[in-house]
Amino acid sequence: MNDKTNGNHIWLIILALCLTAAGGYALGRNSVPDTSTAQQQLAELNRASMERLIVEEGPIYVIGHCSPDSDTVCSAIAYARLLKLLGFDARPAVSGAINRETAYILQQAGVQIPEELIDASGLNIFLVDHSEYSQAVEGMADAHIVGILDHHGIGTVSTGHQVVYEARPIGATATIIWLDYLNYGLDIDQQTAHLLLGAVLSDTGYLTGGTTTQADRQAVKNLAELAEVSDVDAFYQKLHEESLSYEGMTAMEIIFSDYKEYEAGGFRFGIGLANSINEDKSRQLSSLLAADMEEAFASRNVDYMYASIGIRENGEKIDYIICANELSREVFTSAFPNYDEFDGTAYIFRNGGLGRKTRFVPVFTDYLNAHPHE
Ligand SMILES: [Mn+2]
């Protein structure tokens, strides 16, 4: 190799290093690279598409579902910040007390618990993580819905006027928000990154859940950098421990800590989720919950009610399903005749379990629609 070629090589290497550094910096900062006018133009067009958001007098409240989980709460805060960056008067809100896991994420991120909204009537509302009146705060039917951001099936909420409606079949609403920041060319601050990271980890079970996509994996990588969380494993471990801690909670509080209601075929049904570390603990928890299921059922206006206890052992998902009463049991076993075991209290689903979003609700909804209310 002569000197000239060698010199060229060095310059090429220096150029490549500069480009890599610039690209890395731009990605790390989550901003649109200066070199890409096409991307800048796209970001401007995306921002422009939000200009005519139809807002009535007063602020926009960004709010998730009742029995709020980490995805719902963190998404509300992160999306309210995005709307503010776009020039709107937006405020995050919650519908009910937050759980331990969410409290831990907020505390780590250094963010306050959003204000609690009791009644949505007459307010501008941007819904995140749900589109179902039965899961929404009181008065939603009389609210002015300005937008919906979700990763579930299309619910009952409807409007006559134009809205922002963005739904994607991915692991977390927080991942959609991460994508929106990218698409609008907006920077994600460290606090927001911390919130979104916690939410994606929580909703995807650290990227192991059935709804996880490449977008969720990339979001976790990027958000961990922006949040300066160097040990994601340890952060998730702590979240998981908090989510498993039912210390000092009554059976009723556990049943309703992550509880959602649905409508299908003229019926209403509710499913509460709980977590456990192994099958022994699941059996203990299922007898504790079973004792109060009738009372839980009586406290809500539903036709059927269930509690589901999930375990993730060596990457395998197992679910224990408890029926509130005889009628709930009859319909359940007709819709799901292929359970692996019934231990006298719970129907056990091994080999992937019976995920609420991925299997339980879609299959049960189809069943009820095929056997509607007389
Ligand atoms: Mn979610």
Short mmCIF file of C-alpha atoms and ligand atoms in Angstrom, two decimals:
data_model
loop_
_atom_site.label_atom_id
_atom_site.label_comp_id
_atom_site.label_asym_id
_atom_site.label_seq_id
_atom_site.Cartn_x
_atom_site.Cartn_y
_atom_site.Cartn_z
CA MET A 1 0.00 0.00 0.00
CA ASN A 2 1.56 3.36 -1.01
CA ASP A 3 1.50 6.53 1.11
CA LYS A 4 -1.19 8.23 -0.95
CA THR A 5 -3.73 5.42 -0.51
CA ASN A 6 -2.87 5.29 3.15
CA GLY A 7 -3.58 9.04 3.48
CA ASN A 8 -6.91 8.63 1.71
CA HIS A 9 -7.82 5.83 4.07
CA ILE A 10 -7.13 7.99 7.10
CA TRP A 11 -9.33 10.80 5.76
CA LEU A 12 -12.09 8.33 4.97
CA ILE A 13 -11.89 6.92 8.48
CA ILE A 14 -11.99 10.43 10.02
CA LEU A 15 -15.00 11.32 7.82
CA ALA A 16 -16.79 8.10 8.78
CA LEU A 17 -16.15 8.76 12.48
CA CYS A 18 -17.51 12.32 12.17
CA LEU A 19 -20.65 11.09 10.41
CA THR A 20 -21.19 8.35 12.99
CA ALA A 21 -20.70 10.82 15.83
CA ALA A 22 -23.11 13.33 14.26
CA GLY A 23 -25.69 10.63 13.60
CA GLY A 24 -25.29 9.22 17.09
CA TYR A 25 -25.61 12.69 18.62
CA ALA A 26 -28.71 13.45 16.59
CA LEU A 27 -30.32 10.11 17.50
CA GLY A 28 -29.29 10.45 21.11
CA ARG A 29 -30.78 13.93 21.31
CA ASN A 30 -33.80 12.64 19.47
CA SER A 31 -33.81 15.62 17.14
CA VAL A 32 -34.07 15.73 13.38
CA PRO A 33 -30.58 15.58 11.84
CA ASP A 34 -29.70 18.88 10.14
CA THR A 35 -28.54 17.03 7.06
CA SER A 36 -31.96 15.59 6.37
CA THR A 37 -34.25 18.26 5.00
CA ALA A 38 -36.73 15.58 3.95
CA GLN A 39 -37.07 14.50 7.57
CA GLN A 40 -37.39 18.12 8.70
CA GLN A 41 -40.12 18.73 6.15
CA LEU A 42 -41.92 15.60 7.31
CA ALA A 43 -41.72 16.74 10.94
CA GLU A 44 -43.15 20.14 9.95
CA LEU A 45 -46.01 18.48 8.06
CA ASN A 46 -46.72 16.21 11.02
CA ARG A 47 -46.82 19.21 13.36
CA ALA A 48 -49.02 21.10 10.90
CA SER A 49 -51.50 18.22 10.91
CA MET A 50 -52.21 19.06 14.57
CA GLU A 51 -52.94 22.76 13.94
CA ARG A 52 -56.66 22.36 13.55
CA LEU A 53 -57.21 20.26 16.67
CA ILE A 54 -60.73 21.33 17.63
CA VAL A 55 -60.44 22.66 21.17
CA GLU A 56 -63.27 24.41 22.99
CA GLU A 57 -62.68 26.97 25.73
CA GLY A 58 -60.37 25.80 28.52
CA PRO A 59 -57.36 23.48 28.69
CA ILE A 60 -57.04 20.00 27.20
CA TYR A 61 -56.98 17.28 29.86
CA VAL A 62 -54.93 14.26 28.81
CA ILE A 63 -56.20 11.24 30.71
CA GLY A 64 -56.03 7.45 30.66
CA HIS A 65 -58.37 4.76 31.98
CA CYS A 66 -59.75 4.15 35.48
CA SER A 67 -57.69 1.83 37.75
CA PRO A 68 -54.74 3.66 36.19
CA ASP A 69 -51.61 1.63 35.36
CA SER A 70 -48.12 2.93 34.56
CA ASP A 71 -48.71 3.16 30.78
CA THR A 72 -51.89 5.17 31.29
CA VAL A 73 -50.40 7.63 33.82
CA CYS A 74 -46.96 8.11 32.22
CA SER A 75 -48.52 8.42 28.74
CA ALA A 76 -50.89 11.14 29.99
CA ILE A 77 -47.97 13.17 31.38
CA ALA A 78 -45.70 12.64 28.35
CA TYR A 79 -48.44 13.44 25.84
CA ALA A 80 -49.57 16.56 27.71
CA ARG A 81 -45.94 17.74 27.45
CA LEU A 82 -45.95 17.03 23.70
CA LEU A 83 -49.17 19.01 23.24
CA LYS A 84 -47.61 21.88 25.20
CA LEU A 85 -44.57 21.83 22.90
CA LEU A 86 -47.04 22.12 20.03
CA GLY A 87 -48.51 25.23 21.66
CA PHE A 88 -51.63 23.84 23.37
CA ASP A 89 -52.69 24.43 26.98
CA ALA A 90 -52.61 20.75 28.01
CA ARG A 91 -52.64 19.16 31.46
CA PRO A 92 -52.20 15.54 32.49
CA ALA A 93 -54.83 13.97 34.76
CA VAL A 94 -55.55 10.62 36.37
CA SER A 95 -58.84 8.84 37.07
CA GLY A 96 -58.21 7.25 40.46
CA ALA A 97 -55.35 6.41 42.79
CA ILE A 98 -52.07 5.35 41.17
CA ASN A 99 -50.49 1.98 42.00
CA ARG A 100 -47.13 1.31 43.69
CA GLU A 101 -45.29 0.60 40.46
CA THR A 102 -46.40 3.89 38.92
CA ALA A 103 -45.54 5.77 42.11
CA TYR A 104 -42.02 4.33 41.87
CA ILE A 105 -41.60 5.42 38.23
CA LEU A 106 -42.82 8.97 39.00
CA GLN A 107 -40.52 9.19 42.00
CA GLN A 108 -37.51 7.98 39.97
CA ALA A 109 -38.32 10.46 37.20
CA GLY A 110 -38.87 13.26 39.71
CA VAL A 111 -42.40 13.96 38.46
CA GLN A 112 -45.50 14.88 40.51
CA ILE A 113 -48.65 12.73 40.49
CA PRO A 114 -51.10 14.38 38.05
CA GLU A 115 -54.31 15.92 39.39
CA GLU A 116 -57.28 13.58 39.75
CA LEU A 117 -60.22 14.26 37.46
CA ILE A 118 -63.58 13.29 38.97
CA ASP A 119 -65.86 14.34 36.12
CA ALA A 120 -65.00 14.96 32.47
CA SER A 121 -68.33 16.63 31.51
CA GLY A 122 -67.87 19.76 29.42
CA LEU A 123 -64.04 19.50 29.36
CA ASN A 124 -61.65 19.12 26.42
CA ILE A 125 -60.36 15.57 26.73
CA PHE A 126 -57.53 13.75 24.99
CA LEU A 127 -57.82 10.04 25.78
CA VAL A 128 -54.74 7.87 26.07
CA ASP A 129 -54.52 4.08 26.47
CA HIS A 130 -58.31 3.45 26.09
CA SER A 131 -61.33 4.35 23.95
CA GLU A 132 -64.05 2.68 26.01
CA TYR A 133 -66.68 4.65 27.99
CA SER A 134 -66.90 1.82 30.52
CA GLN A 135 -63.18 2.31 31.32
CA ALA A 136 -63.28 6.11 31.32
CA VAL A 137 -63.76 8.62 34.09
CA GLU A 138 -67.36 9.78 34.85
CA GLY A 139 -68.98 12.19 32.42
CA MET A 140 -66.94 11.13 29.36
CA ALA A 141 -70.11 10.89 27.24
CA ASP A 142 -70.57 14.66 27.88
CA ALA A 143 -66.93 15.61 27.35
CA HIS A 144 -65.47 17.26 24.25
CA ILE A 145 -63.12 14.55 22.98
CA VAL A 146 -60.27 16.11 20.97
CA GLY A 147 -58.21 12.98 20.40
CA ILE A 148 -57.48 9.32 21.16
CA LEU A 149 -54.08 7.65 21.34
CA ASP A 150 -54.27 3.92 21.97
CA HIS A 151 -52.93 0.40 21.46
CA HIS A 152 -56.15 -1.55 22.16
CA GLY A 153 -59.13 -2.45 19.97
CA ILE A 154 -61.53 0.36 18.96
CA GLY A 155 -63.87 1.01 21.89
CA THR A 156 -67.25 2.66 22.27
CA VAL A 157 -66.13 6.32 22.34
CA SER A 158 -67.35 8.19 19.26
CA THR A 159 -67.52 11.81 18.11
CA GLY A 160 -69.20 13.70 15.27
CA HIS A 161 -66.39 16.23 14.87
CA GLN A 162 -62.84 15.69 13.62
CA VAL A 163 -60.36 14.25 16.11
CA VAL A 164 -56.79 13.03 16.26
CA TYR A 165 -57.10 9.25 16.29
CA GLU A 166 -53.90 7.26 16.44
CA ALA A 167 -53.82 3.58 17.32
CA ARG A 168 -51.11 1.01 16.69
CA PRO A 169 -50.90 -2.72 17.40
CA ILE A 170 -47.82 -2.40 19.62
CA GLY A 171 -46.74 -2.98 23.21
CA ALA A 172 -47.52 0.33 24.90
CA THR A 173 -49.21 3.67 24.36
CA ALA A 174 -45.90 5.11 25.57
CA THR A 175 -44.18 3.68 22.46
CA ILE A 176 -46.67 5.52 20.22
CA ILE A 177 -45.80 8.73 22.08
CA TRP A 178 -42.07 8.09 21.60
CA LEU A 179 -42.77 7.68 17.87
CA ASP A 180 -44.80 10.91 17.87
CA TYR A 181 -41.93 12.89 19.42
CA LEU A 182 -39.71 11.53 16.62
CA ASN A 183 -42.29 12.20 13.92
CA TYR A 184 -42.85 15.78 15.10
CA GLY A 185 -39.09 16.35 15.46
CA LEU A 186 -39.41 17.20 19.17
CA ASP A 187 -36.78 16.61 21.86
CA ILE A 188 -37.64 14.22 24.70
CA ASP A 189 -36.40 15.63 28.02
CA GLN A 190 -34.83 13.34 30.61
CA GLN A 191 -37.90 13.20 32.89
CA THR A 192 -40.26 12.37 30.03
CA ALA A 193 -37.85 9.70 28.77
CA HIS A 194 -37.78 8.14 32.25
CA LEU A 195 -41.60 8.05 32.39
CA LEU A 196 -41.94 6.57 28.90
CA LEU A 197 -39.23 3.98 29.61
CA GLY A 198 -41.02 2.82 32.78
CA ALA A 199 -44.33 2.63 30.93
CA VAL A 200 -43.00 0.56 28.00
CA LEU A 201 -41.17 -1.83 30.35
CA SER A 202 -44.30 -2.23 32.48
CA ASP A 203 -46.83 -2.72 29.67
CA THR A 204 -44.63 -5.18 27.75
CA GLY A 205 -43.31 -7.08 30.81
CA TYR A 206 -39.78 -5.98 29.83
CA LEU A 207 -40.42 -6.68 26.15
CA THR A 208 -41.63 -10.27 26.70
CA GLY A 209 -45.39 -9.72 26.27
CA GLY A 210 -47.28 -10.96 23.21
CA THR A 211 -47.88 -7.42 21.93
CA THR A 212 -44.18 -6.45 21.90
CA THR A 213 -42.79 -5.17 18.59
CA GLN A 214 -39.44 -3.96 17.25
CA ALA A 215 -40.72 -0.39 17.87
CA ASP A 216 -41.02 -1.15 21.61
CA ARG A 217 -37.50 -2.64 21.70
CA GLN A 218 -36.04 0.37 19.91
CA ALA A 219 -38.01 2.73 22.20
CA VAL A 220 -36.53 1.09 25.31
CA LYS A 221 -32.99 1.41 23.91
CA ASN A 222 -33.38 5.06 22.97
CA LEU A 223 -35.37 6.09 26.08
CA ALA A 224 -32.88 4.42 28.45
CA GLU A 225 -30.14 6.57 26.89
CA LEU A 226 -32.18 9.78 27.08
CA ALA A 227 -33.25 9.03 30.67
CA GLU A 228 -29.66 8.13 31.57
CA VAL A 229 -30.81 4.81 33.02
CA SER A 230 -27.69 2.70 32.58
CA ASP A 231 -29.05 -0.46 34.24
CA VAL A 232 -32.41 -1.19 32.61
CA ASP A 233 -32.49 -4.71 34.13
CA ALA A 234 -32.28 -3.27 37.66
CA PHE A 235 -34.91 -0.58 36.90
CA TYR A 236 -37.34 -3.22 35.59
CA GLN A 237 -36.60 -5.55 38.51
CA LYS A 238 -37.61 -2.79 40.94
CA LEU A 239 -40.78 -2.04 38.94
CA HIS A 240 -41.66 -5.71 38.93
CA GLU A 241 -41.14 -6.02 42.69
CA GLU A 242 -43.38 -3.00 43.28
CA SER A 243 -46.08 -4.47 41.02
CA LEU A 244 -46.00 -7.77 42.97
CA SER A 245 -46.28 -6.11 46.33
CA TYR A 246 -49.84 -6.32 47.65
CA GLU A 247 -48.71 -5.70 51.21
CA GLY A 248 -51.43 -4.07 53.27
CA MET A 249 -54.02 -4.35 50.47
CA THR A 250 -57.42 -6.02 50.87
CA ALA A 251 -58.66 -8.62 48.35
CA MET A 252 -61.10 -6.01 46.97
CA GLU A 253 -58.28 -3.50 46.46
CA ILE A 254 -56.20 -6.12 44.63
CA ILE A 255 -59.12 -7.16 42.37
CA PHE A 256 -59.73 -3.53 41.38
CA SER A 257 -56.07 -2.39 41.24
CA ASP A 258 -55.81 -3.16 37.49
CA TYR A 259 -59.45 -3.68 36.54
CA LYS A 260 -61.18 -3.00 33.20
CA GLU A 261 -64.76 -3.31 31.96
CA TYR A 262 -65.92 -4.18 28.44
CA GLU A 263 -69.18 -4.46 26.47
CA ALA A 264 -70.11 -7.11 23.90
CA GLY A 265 -73.34 -8.68 22.63
CA GLY A 266 -75.37 -6.53 25.02
CA PHE A 267 -73.40 -7.75 28.05
CA ARG A 268 -70.93 -5.97 30.32
CA PHE A 269 -67.99 -7.82 31.81
CA GLY A 270 -65.06 -6.89 34.02
CA ILE A 271 -61.57 -8.37 34.38
CA GLY A 272 -59.14 -7.55 37.18
CA LEU A 273 -55.45 -8.40 36.79
CA ALA A 274 -52.97 -9.33 39.49
CA ASN A 275 -49.42 -10.67 39.34
CA SER A 276 -47.59 -13.37 41.20
CA ILE A 277 -44.09 -14.85 41.21
CA ASN A 278 -44.85 -18.58 41.13
CA GLU A 279 -47.70 -21.11 41.12
CA ASP A 280 -47.67 -21.56 44.92
CA LYS A 281 -48.17 -17.83 45.43
CA SER A 282 -50.83 -17.84 42.69
CA ARG A 283 -52.85 -20.49 44.52
CA GLN A 284 -52.64 -18.48 47.77
CA LEU A 285 -53.63 -15.27 45.99
CA SER A 286 -56.46 -16.96 44.07
CA SER A 287 -58.11 -18.26 47.25
CA LEU A 288 -57.73 -14.80 48.84
CA LEU A 289 -59.37 -13.11 45.84
CA ALA A 290 -62.02 -15.84 45.34
CA ALA A 291 -63.38 -15.19 48.83
CA ASP A 292 -64.28 -11.59 47.87
CA MET A 293 -65.25 -12.05 44.21
CA GLU A 294 -69.02 -12.15 44.89
CA GLU A 295 -68.77 -8.90 46.82
CA ALA A 296 -66.64 -7.36 44.05
CA PHE A 297 -69.24 -8.49 41.49
CA ALA A 298 -72.09 -6.97 43.49
CA SER A 299 -70.28 -3.62 43.66
CA ARG A 300 -70.26 -3.17 39.86
CA ASN A 301 -72.92 -3.04 37.20
CA VAL A 302 -71.66 -6.00 35.14
CA ASP A 303 -73.06 -9.34 33.94
CA TYR A 304 -69.82 -11.28 34.38
CA MET A 305 -66.66 -10.69 36.38
CA TYR A 306 -63.22 -12.32 36.52
CA ALA A 307 -59.88 -11.97 38.24
CA SER A 308 -56.74 -13.07 36.44
CA ILE A 309 -53.44 -13.81 38.18
CA GLY A 310 -50.43 -13.84 35.87
CA ILE A 311 -47.08 -15.51 36.45
CA ARG A 312 -44.01 -15.24 34.26
CA GLU A 313 -41.65 -18.10 35.07
CA ASN A 314 -38.53 -18.77 32.96
CA GLY A 315 -40.06 -16.76 30.14
CA GLU A 316 -43.28 -18.81 30.24
CA LYS A 317 -46.61 -17.07 30.91
CA ILE A 318 -49.23 -18.82 33.09
CA ASP A 319 -52.62 -17.34 34.03
CA TYR A 320 -55.02 -18.30 36.84
CA ILE A 321 -58.59 -17.20 36.13
CA ILE A 322 -61.14 -16.87 38.94
CA CYS A 323 -64.86 -16.50 38.14
CA ALA A 324 -67.00 -14.26 40.35
CA ASN A 325 -70.07 -16.53 40.39
CA GLU A 326 -71.79 -19.50 38.74
CA LEU A 327 -73.10 -17.53 35.75
CA SER A 328 -69.65 -16.02 35.07
CA ARG A 329 -68.22 -19.55 35.27
CA GLU A 330 -70.75 -21.07 32.82
CA VAL A 331 -70.06 -18.47 30.15
CA PHE A 332 -66.32 -18.59 30.73
CA THR A 333 -66.01 -22.35 30.34
CA SER A 334 -68.17 -22.23 27.19
CA ALA A 335 -65.93 -19.55 25.66
CA PHE A 336 -62.69 -21.20 26.86
CA PRO A 337 -63.24 -24.97 27.05
CA ASN A 338 -59.52 -25.67 26.51
CA TYR A 339 -58.04 -24.64 29.86
CA ASP A 340 -55.17 -26.80 31.14
CA GLU A 341 -56.39 -27.40 34.67
CA PHE A 342 -59.09 -26.44 37.19
CA ASP A 343 -57.76 -26.55 40.75
CA GLY A 344 -61.16 -26.05 42.41
CA THR A 345 -60.73 -22.26 42.52
CA ALA A 346 -58.99 -21.15 39.33
CA TYR A 347 -58.88 -22.16 35.67
CA ILE A 348 -55.21 -22.47 34.76
CA PHE A 349 -53.84 -21.60 31.32
CA ARG A 350 -50.26 -22.63 30.64
CA ASN A 351 -48.25 -22.32 27.39
CA GLY A 352 -48.61 -18.58 26.96
CA GLY A 353 -51.50 -18.04 29.36
CA LEU A 354 -54.70 -16.10 28.65
CA GLY A 355 -53.50 -12.48 28.27
CA ARG A 356 -56.31 -9.98 28.87
CA LYS A 357 -55.56 -7.90 25.77
CA THR A 358 -54.20 -10.62 23.50
CA ARG A 359 -56.66 -13.52 24.10
CA PHE A 360 -59.18 -13.13 26.92
CA VAL A 361 -61.01 -10.01 25.70
CA PRO A 362 -60.93 -10.73 21.92
CA VAL A 363 -62.11 -14.36 22.27
CA PHE A 364 -64.69 -13.54 24.96
CA THR A 365 -66.01 -10.59 22.91
CA ASP A 366 -66.43 -12.83 19.84
CA TYR A 367 -68.20 -15.42 21.97
CA LEU A 368 -70.65 -12.89 23.48
CA ASN A 369 -71.33 -11.32 20.08
CA ALA A 370 -72.16 -14.79 18.75
CA HIS A 371 -74.48 -15.42 21.76
CA PRO A 372 -76.10 -11.98 22.27
CA HIS A 373 -78.47 -10.85 25.01
CA GLU A 374 -82.03 -12.01 24.27
MN MN B 1 -51.31 0.33 27.82
#
